[in-house]
Short mmCIF file of C-alpha atoms and ligand atoms in Angstrom, two decimals:
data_model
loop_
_atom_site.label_atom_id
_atom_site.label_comp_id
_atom_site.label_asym_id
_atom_site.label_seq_id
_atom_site.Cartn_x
_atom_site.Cartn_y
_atom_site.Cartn_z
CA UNK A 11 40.80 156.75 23.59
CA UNK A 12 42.69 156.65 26.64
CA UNK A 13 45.33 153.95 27.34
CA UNK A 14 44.43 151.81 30.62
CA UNK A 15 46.03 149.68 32.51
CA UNK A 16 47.12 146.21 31.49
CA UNK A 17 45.35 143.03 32.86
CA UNK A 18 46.78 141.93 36.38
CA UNK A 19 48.31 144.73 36.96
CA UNK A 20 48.12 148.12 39.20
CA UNK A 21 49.21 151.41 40.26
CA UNK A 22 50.04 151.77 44.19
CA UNK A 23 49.02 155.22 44.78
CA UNK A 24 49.74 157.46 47.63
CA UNK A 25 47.70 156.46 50.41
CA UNK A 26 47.99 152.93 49.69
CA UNK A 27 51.81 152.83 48.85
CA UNK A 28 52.66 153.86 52.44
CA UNK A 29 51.26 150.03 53.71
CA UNK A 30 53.62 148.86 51.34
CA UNK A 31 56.52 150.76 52.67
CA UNK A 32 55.87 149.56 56.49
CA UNK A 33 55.47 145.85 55.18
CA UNK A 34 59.13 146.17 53.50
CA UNK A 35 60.60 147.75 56.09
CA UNK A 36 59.36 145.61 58.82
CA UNK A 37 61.08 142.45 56.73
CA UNK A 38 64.19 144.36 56.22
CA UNK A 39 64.13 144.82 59.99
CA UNK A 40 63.57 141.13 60.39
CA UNK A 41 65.97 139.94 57.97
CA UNK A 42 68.61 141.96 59.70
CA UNK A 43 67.36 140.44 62.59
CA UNK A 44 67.47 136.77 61.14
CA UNK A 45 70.86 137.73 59.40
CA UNK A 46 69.68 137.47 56.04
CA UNK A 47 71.17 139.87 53.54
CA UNK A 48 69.41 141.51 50.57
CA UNK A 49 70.44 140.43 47.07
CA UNK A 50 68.72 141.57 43.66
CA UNK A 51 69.18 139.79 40.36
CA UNK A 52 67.92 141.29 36.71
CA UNK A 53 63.96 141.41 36.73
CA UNK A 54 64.28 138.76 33.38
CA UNK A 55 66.61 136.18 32.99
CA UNK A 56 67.36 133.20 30.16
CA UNK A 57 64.59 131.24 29.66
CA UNK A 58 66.75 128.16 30.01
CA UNK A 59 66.86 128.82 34.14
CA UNK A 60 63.69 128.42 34.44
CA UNK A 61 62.99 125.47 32.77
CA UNK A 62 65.63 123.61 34.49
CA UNK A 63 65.12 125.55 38.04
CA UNK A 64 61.13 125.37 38.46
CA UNK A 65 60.77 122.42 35.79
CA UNK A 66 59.27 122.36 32.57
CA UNK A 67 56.57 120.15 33.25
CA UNK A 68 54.71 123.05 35.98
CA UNK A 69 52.07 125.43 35.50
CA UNK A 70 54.28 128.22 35.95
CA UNK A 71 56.40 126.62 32.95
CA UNK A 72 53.82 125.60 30.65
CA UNK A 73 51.07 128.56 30.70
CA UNK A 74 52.63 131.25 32.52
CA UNK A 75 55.66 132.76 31.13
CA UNK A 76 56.32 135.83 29.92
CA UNK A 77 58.55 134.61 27.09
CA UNK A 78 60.02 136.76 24.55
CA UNK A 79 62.91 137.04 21.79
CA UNK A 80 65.41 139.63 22.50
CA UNK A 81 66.82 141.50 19.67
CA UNK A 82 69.70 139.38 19.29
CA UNK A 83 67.89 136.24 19.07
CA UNK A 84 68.52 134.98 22.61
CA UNK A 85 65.20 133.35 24.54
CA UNK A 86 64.00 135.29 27.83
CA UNK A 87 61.96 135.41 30.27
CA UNK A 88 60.85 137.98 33.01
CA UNK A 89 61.26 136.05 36.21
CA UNK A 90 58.15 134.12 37.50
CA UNK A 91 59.71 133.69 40.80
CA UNK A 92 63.26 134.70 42.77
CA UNK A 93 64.49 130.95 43.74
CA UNK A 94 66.55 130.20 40.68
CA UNK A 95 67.56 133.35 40.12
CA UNK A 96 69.36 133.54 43.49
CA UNK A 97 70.57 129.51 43.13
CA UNK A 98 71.49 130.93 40.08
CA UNK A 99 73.71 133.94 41.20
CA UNK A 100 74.80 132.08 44.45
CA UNK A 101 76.40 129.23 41.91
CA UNK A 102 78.00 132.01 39.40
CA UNK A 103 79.25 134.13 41.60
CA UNK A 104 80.66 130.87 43.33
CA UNK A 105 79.25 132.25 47.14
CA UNK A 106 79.68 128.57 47.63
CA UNK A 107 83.13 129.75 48.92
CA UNK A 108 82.20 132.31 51.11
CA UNK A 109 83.82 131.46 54.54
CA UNK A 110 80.52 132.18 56.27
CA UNK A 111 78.07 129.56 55.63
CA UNK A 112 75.13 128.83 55.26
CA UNK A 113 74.48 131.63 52.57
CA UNK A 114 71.19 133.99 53.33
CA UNK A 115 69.91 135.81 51.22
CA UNK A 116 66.70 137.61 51.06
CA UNK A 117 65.02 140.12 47.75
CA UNK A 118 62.14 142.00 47.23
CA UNK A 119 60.81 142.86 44.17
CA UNK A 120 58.25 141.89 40.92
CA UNK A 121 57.48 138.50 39.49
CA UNK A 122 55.53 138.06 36.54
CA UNK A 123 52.61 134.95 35.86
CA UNK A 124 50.71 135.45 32.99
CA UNK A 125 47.51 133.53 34.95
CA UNK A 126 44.06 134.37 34.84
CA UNK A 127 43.48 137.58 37.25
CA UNK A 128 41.18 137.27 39.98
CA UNK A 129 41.35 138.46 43.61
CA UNK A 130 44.59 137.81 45.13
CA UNK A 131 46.22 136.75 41.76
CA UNK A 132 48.03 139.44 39.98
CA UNK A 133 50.18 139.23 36.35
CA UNK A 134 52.82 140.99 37.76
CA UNK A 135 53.18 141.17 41.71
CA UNK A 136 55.85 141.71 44.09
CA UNK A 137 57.57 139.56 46.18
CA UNK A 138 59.50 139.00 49.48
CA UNK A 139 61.33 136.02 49.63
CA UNK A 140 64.25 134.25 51.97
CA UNK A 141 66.82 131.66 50.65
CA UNK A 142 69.13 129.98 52.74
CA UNK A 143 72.23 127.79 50.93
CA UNK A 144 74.40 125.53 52.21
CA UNK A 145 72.99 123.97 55.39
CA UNK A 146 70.94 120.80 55.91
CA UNK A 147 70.17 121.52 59.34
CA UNK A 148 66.10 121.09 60.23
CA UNK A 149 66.78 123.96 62.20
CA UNK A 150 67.11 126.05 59.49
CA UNK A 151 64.17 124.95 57.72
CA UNK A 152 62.31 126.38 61.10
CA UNK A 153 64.10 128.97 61.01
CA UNK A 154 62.49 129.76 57.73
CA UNK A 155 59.34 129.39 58.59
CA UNK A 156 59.53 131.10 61.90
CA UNK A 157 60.35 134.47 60.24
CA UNK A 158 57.76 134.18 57.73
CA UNK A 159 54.78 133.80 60.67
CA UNK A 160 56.84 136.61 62.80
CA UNK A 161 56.22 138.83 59.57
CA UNK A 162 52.98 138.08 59.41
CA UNK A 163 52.73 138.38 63.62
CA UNK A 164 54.43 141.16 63.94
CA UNK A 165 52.02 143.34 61.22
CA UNK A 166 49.19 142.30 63.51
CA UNK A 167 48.18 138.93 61.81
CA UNK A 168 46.55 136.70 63.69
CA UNK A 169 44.13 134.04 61.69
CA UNK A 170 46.92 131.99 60.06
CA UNK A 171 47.29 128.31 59.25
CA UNK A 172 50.33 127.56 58.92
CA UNK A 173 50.85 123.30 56.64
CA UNK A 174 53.54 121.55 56.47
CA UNK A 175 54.64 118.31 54.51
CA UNK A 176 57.73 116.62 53.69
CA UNK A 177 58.10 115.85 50.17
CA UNK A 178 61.36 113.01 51.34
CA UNK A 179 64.17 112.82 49.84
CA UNK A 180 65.11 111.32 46.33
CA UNK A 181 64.92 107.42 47.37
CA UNK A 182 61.90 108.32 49.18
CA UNK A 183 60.45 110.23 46.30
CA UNK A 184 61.41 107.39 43.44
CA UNK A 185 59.39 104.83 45.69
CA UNK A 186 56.44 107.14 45.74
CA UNK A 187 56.51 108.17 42.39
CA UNK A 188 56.40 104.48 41.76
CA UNK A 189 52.89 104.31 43.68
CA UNK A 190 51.60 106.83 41.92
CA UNK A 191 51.80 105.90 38.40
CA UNK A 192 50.58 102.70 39.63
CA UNK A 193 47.62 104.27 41.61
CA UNK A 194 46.43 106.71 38.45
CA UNK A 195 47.62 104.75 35.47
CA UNK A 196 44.46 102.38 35.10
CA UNK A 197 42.04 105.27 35.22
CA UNK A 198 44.88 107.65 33.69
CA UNK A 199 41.59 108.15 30.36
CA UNK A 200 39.57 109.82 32.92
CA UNK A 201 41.69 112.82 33.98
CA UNK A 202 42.25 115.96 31.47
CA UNK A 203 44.98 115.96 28.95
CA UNK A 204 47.65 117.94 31.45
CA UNK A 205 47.55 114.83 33.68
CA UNK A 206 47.63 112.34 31.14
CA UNK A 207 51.30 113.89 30.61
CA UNK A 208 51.99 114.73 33.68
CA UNK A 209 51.80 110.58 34.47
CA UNK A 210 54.93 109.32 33.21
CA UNK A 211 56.89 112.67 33.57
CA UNK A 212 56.25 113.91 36.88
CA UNK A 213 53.19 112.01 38.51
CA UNK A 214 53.27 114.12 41.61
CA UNK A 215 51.90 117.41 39.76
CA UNK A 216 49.09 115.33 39.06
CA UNK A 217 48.25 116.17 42.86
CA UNK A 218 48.14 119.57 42.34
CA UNK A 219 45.53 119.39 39.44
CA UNK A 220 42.97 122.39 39.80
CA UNK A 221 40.55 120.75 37.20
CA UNK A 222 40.80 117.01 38.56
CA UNK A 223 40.66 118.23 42.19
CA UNK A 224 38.05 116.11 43.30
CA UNK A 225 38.05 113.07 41.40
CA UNK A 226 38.00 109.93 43.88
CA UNK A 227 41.43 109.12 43.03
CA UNK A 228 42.85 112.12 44.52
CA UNK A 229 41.86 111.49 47.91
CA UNK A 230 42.55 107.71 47.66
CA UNK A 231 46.69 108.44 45.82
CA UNK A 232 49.09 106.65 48.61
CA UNK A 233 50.54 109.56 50.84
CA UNK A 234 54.10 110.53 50.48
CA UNK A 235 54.30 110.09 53.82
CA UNK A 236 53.82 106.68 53.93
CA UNK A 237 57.11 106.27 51.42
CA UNK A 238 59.50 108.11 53.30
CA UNK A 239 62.70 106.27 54.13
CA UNK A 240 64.75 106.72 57.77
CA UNK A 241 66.92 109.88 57.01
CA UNK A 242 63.48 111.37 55.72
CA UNK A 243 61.28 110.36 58.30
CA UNK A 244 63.69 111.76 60.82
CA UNK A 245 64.53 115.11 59.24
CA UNK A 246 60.47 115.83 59.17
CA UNK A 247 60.12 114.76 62.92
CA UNK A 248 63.05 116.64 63.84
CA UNK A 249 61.56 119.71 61.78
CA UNK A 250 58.17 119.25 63.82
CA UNK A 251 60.36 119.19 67.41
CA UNK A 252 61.53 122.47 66.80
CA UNK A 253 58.67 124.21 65.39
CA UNK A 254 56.95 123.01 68.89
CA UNK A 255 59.64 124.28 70.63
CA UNK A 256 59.32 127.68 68.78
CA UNK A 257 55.74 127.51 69.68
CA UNK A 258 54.57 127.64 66.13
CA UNK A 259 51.53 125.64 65.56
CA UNK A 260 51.09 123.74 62.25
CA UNK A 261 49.03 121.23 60.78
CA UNK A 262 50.98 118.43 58.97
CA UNK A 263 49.04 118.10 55.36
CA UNK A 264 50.10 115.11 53.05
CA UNK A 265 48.43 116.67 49.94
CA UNK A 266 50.68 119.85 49.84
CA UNK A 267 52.58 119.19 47.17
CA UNK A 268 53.52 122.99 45.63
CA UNK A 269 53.38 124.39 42.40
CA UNK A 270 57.29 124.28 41.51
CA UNK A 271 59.27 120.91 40.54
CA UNK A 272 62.25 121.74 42.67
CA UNK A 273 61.05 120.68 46.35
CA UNK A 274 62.16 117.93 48.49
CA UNK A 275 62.01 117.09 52.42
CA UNK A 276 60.17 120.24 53.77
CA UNK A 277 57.30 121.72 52.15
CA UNK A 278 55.01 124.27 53.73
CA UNK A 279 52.18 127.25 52.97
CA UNK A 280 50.74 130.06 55.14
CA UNK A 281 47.25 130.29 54.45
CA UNK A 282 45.04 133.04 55.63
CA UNK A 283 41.88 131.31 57.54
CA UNK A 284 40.07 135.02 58.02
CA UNK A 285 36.42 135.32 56.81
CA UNK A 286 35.97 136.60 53.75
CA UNK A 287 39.60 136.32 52.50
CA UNK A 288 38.42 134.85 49.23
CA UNK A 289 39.37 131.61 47.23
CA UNK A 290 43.23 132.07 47.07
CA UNK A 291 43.96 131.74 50.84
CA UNK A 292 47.82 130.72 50.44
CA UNK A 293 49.73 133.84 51.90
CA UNK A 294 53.45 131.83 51.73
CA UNK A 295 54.99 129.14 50.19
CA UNK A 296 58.46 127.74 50.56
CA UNK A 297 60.45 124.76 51.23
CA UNK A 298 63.59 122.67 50.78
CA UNK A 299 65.48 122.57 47.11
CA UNK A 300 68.74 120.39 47.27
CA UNK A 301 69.58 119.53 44.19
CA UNK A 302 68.59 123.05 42.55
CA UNK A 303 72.02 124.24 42.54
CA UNK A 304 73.64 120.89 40.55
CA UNK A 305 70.13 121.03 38.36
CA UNK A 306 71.77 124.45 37.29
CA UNK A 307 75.59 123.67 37.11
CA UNK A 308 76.60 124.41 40.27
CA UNK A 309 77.89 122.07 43.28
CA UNK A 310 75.36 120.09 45.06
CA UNK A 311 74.15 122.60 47.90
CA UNK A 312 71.20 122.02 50.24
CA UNK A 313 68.81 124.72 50.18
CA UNK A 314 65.55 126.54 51.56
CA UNK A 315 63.16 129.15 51.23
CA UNK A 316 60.23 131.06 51.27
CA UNK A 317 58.33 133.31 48.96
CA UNK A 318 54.80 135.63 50.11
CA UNK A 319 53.57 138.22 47.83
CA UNK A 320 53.04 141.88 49.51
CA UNK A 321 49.27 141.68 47.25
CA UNK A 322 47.81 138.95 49.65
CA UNK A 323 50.12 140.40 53.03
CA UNK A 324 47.69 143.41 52.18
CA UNK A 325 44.56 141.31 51.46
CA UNK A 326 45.22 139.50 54.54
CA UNK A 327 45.22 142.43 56.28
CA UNK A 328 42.32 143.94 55.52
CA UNK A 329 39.85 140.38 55.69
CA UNK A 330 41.29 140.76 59.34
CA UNK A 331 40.01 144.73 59.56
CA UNK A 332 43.57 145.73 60.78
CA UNK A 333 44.51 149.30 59.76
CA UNK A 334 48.13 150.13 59.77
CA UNK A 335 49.32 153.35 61.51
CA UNK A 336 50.10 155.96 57.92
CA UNK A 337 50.17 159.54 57.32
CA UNK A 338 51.70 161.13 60.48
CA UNK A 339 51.21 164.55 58.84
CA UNK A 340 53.98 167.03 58.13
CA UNK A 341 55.79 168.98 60.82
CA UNK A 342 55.53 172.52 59.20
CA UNK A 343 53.78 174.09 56.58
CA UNK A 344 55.36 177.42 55.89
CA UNK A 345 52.41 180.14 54.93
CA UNK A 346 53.28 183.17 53.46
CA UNK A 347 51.63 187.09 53.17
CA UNK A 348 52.96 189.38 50.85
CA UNK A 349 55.58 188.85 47.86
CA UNK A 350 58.61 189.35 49.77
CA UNK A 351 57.84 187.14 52.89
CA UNK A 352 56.90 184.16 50.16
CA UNK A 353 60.17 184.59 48.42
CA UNK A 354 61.71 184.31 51.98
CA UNK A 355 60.02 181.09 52.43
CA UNK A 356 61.79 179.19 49.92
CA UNK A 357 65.53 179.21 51.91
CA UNK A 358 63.36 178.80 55.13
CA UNK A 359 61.17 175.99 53.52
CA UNK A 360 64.83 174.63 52.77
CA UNK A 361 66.38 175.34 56.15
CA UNK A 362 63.75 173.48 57.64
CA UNK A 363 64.07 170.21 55.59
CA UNK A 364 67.81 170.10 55.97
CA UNK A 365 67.05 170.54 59.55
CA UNK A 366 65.14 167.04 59.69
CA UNK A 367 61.66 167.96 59.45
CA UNK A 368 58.96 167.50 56.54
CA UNK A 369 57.82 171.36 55.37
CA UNK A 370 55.81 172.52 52.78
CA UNK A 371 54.94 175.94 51.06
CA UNK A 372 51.81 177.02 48.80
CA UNK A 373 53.30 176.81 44.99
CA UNK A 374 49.37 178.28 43.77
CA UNK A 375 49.61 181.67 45.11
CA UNK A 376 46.96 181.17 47.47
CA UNK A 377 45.34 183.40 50.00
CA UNK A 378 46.15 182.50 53.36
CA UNK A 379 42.68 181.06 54.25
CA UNK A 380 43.33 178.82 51.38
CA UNK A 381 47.00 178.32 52.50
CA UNK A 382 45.47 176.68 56.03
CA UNK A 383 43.04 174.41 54.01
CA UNK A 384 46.64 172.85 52.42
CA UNK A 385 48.14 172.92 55.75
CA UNK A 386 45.30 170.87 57.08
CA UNK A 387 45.05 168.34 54.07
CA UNK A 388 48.53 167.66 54.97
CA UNK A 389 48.11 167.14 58.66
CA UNK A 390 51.03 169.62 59.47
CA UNK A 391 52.01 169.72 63.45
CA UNK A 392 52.50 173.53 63.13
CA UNK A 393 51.87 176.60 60.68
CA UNK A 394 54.58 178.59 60.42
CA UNK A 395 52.76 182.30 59.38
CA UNK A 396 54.99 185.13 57.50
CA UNK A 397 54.20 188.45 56.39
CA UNK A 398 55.83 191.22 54.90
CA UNK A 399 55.51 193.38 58.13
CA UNK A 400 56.83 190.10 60.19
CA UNK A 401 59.84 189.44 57.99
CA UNK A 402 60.67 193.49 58.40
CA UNK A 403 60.95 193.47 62.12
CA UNK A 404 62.60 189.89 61.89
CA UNK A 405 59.96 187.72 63.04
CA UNK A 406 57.41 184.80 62.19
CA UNK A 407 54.26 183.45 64.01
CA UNK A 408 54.00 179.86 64.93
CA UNK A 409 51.06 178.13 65.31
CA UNK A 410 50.52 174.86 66.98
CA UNK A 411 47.67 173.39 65.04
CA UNK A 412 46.36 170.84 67.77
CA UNK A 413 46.14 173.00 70.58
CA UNK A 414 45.12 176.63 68.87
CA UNK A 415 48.32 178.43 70.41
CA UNK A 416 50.39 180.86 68.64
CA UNK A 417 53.55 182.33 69.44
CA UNK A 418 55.37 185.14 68.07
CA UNK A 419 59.02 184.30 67.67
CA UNK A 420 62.49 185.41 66.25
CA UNK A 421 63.30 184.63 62.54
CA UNK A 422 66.78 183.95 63.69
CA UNK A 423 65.51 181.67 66.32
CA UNK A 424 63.15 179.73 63.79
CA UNK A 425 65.13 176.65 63.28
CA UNK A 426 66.26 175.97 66.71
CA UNK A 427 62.88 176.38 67.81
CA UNK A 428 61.54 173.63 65.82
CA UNK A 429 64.41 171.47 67.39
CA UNK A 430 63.43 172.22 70.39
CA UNK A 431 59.72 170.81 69.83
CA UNK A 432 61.31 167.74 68.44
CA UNK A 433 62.89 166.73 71.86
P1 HAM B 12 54.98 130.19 44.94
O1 HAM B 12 54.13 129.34 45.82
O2 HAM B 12 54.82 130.03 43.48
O3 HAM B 12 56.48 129.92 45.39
O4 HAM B 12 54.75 131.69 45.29
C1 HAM B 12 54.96 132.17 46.60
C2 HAM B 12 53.93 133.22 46.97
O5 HAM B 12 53.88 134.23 45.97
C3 HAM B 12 52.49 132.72 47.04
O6 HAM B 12 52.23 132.08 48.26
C4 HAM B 12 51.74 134.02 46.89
O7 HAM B 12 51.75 134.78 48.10
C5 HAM B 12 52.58 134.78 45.91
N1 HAM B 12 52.04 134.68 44.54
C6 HAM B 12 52.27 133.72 43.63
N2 HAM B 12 51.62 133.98 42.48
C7 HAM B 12 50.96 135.14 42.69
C8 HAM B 12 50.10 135.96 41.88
N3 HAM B 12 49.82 135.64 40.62
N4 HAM B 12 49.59 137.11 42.42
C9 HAM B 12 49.89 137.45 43.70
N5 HAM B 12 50.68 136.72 44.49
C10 HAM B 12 51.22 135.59 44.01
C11 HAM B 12 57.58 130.53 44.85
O8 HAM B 12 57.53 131.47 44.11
C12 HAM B 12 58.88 129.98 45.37
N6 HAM B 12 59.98 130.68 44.70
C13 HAM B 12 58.96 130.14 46.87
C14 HAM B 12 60.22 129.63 47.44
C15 HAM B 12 61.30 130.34 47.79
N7 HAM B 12 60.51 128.36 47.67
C16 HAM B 12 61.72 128.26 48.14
N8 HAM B 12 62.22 129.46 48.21
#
């Protein structure tokens, strides 16, 4: 039997891959733009990060891991996320000193949940993220967000929601905390087992339930909001001033709580609002993590971020019917007649690629109705035609494949004359 796939997985083919490639590039262009620079850190790392980076009493901890024994005993994990990775790397590699501060950093690349597949959840997906260190400026924090939704924008996006929350600061989130074991813990025997722990060891996760989503007590669980002290309740405002002044519109949700233990102050998601987009709608997810960098044995550094997987950019995409601009076609397919014109063709085919422009040749021995069929698959510009009685008197035939013309030209002359269509 044939080997497939595994679960939550996929291939990116041809055809598909090239969506990928403009989605990358367009946040490399932006990062460069936003003055973020690219970092990449080992694809799995010690276990031990992530249960003190993400926390050990999340989903992504508990049930999602891909946890294994290395040969020399040592516990590891293929990363479920980039955050504490790069807190991680920023603390080791001490960029704490750098003389230009705040640190930002962004990576691209594949995280790995073992979660139940379904549309728009994937076991191993990829993605782009932005972390900026060392700066406890709200601006930043909009700053953040305002490249995520230019992304998004700037591919053609346009039904987005964008939610933001401030999860306070540690006074602010001991107070609340407070509230909530004393909102849940009468009627703790009526939620599932998960939240019955989650109660005394992190009562806010108990928020983020999927199964006990709509039991009354969710809706009626005091608001974080309502327990946020001065500096808290200022930073949010000031965060919501200059998102209005960027002209980003959000809606301020209470609820949004996120999946990972490391948040505080600013929390936010970009959800897709398109029809037909499915039940996973969150696009984006970030917000502030001081205290990550002490949690893993660094200085205390203020910090914020943003993660979006390239599975749901392309989802999103596609519930909104927008096509992406692929597949130019080549700019010269090279056909041959006779044995020693296609032997020629292989130093022209590579005279023409050193030259800047995508060529290709027949490699099937293929007549040269056969030879045009290729050309045309590939969507080349022009057909370059050479025979045997061509390459004796030192010439090839050109042939402009959207207009029907050909012209007869020099062999010498074959390069420059491409160069000269280029300009
Ligand atoms: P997260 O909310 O766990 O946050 O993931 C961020 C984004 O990754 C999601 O909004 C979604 O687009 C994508 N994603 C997550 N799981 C899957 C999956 N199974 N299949 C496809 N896409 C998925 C983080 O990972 C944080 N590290 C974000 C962050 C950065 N916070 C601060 N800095």
């Amino acid at each position: 039997m044939a080997i497939s796939i595994p679960r939550g997985t996929q291939d990116i083919l041809p055809g598909e891959i090239e969506k990928w490639q403009l989605i990358e590039q367009k946040a490399r262009e932006l990062c460069e733009k936003y003055q973020y620079q690219e970092i990449r850190t080992p694809i799995f790392e010690h276990t031990d990060l992530f249960l003190r980076g993400v926390g050990d009493t999340t989903d992504i901890v508990q049930k999602e891991m891909y946890t294994f024994e290395d040969r020399g005993g040592r516990s590891i994990t293929l990363r479920p996320e980039g955050t504490a990775a790069v807190v991680r790397s920023f603390v080791e590699k001490k960029m704490f000193g750098y003389a230009n501060q705040p640190v930002k950093l962004y990576y691209m690349g594949p995280m790995f949940r073992y979660e139940r597949p379904q549309a728009g959840r994937f076991r191993q997906f990829v993605q782009f993220g932005i972390e900026a260190l060392g700066s406890n400026d709200p601006a930043i924090d909009a700053e953040v967000i305002s490249l995520a939704m230019n992304l998004y924008k700037e591919m053609g996006l346009r039904k987005l929601k964008l939610i933001i929350n401030s999860l306070g600061d540690k006074e602010s989130r001991t107070a609340h905390r407070e509230a909530l074991v004393n909102h849940f813990k009468p009627r703790i025997g009526e939620f599932c087992r998960d939240c019955q722990n989650r109660l005394e060891k992190n009562p806010l996760r108990i928020l983020d339930c999927k199964q006990d989503h709509d039991h009354e007590l969710m809706k009626s669980a005091p608001s974080i909001l309502e327990y946020l002290n001065d500096y808290s309740k200022a930073y949010f405002e000031k965060l919501q001033q200059y998102l209005t002044q960027l002209d980003i519109p959000f809606e301020v949700d209470a609820n949004l709580v996120r999946g990972l233990d490391y948040y505080n102050h600013t929390a936010f998601e970009i959800m897709s609002n398109a029809e037909g987009f499915g039940a996973i709608t969150t696009l984006c997810g970030g917000g502030r993590y001081n205290g990550l960098a002490e949690e893993i044995g660094g200085p205390e550094t203020p910090g914020i971020g943003f993660a979006l997987s390239i599975e749901r950019f392309i989802a999103a995409l596609k519930a909104e019917g927008i096509e992406l601009e692929i597949n130019e076609g080549i700019d010269c397919y090279l056909a041959s007649l006779g044995d020693e014109a296609k032997d020629y063709t292989v130093g022209l085919l590579q005279q023409l690629r050193l030259a800047g422009f995508s060529a290709e040749r027949d490699y099937l021995d293929r007549k040269i109705k056969a030879q045009f069929k290729a050309a045309d698959r590939l969507k080349a510009k022009y057909v370059a035609i050479l025979g045997d009685d061509e390459l004796k008197n030192n010439k090839i035939n050109v042939k402009n494949m959207a207009t029907g013309e050909q012209e007869e030209i020099a062999l010498e002359s074959f390069i420059q004359y491409f160069q000269g269509l280029k300009q």
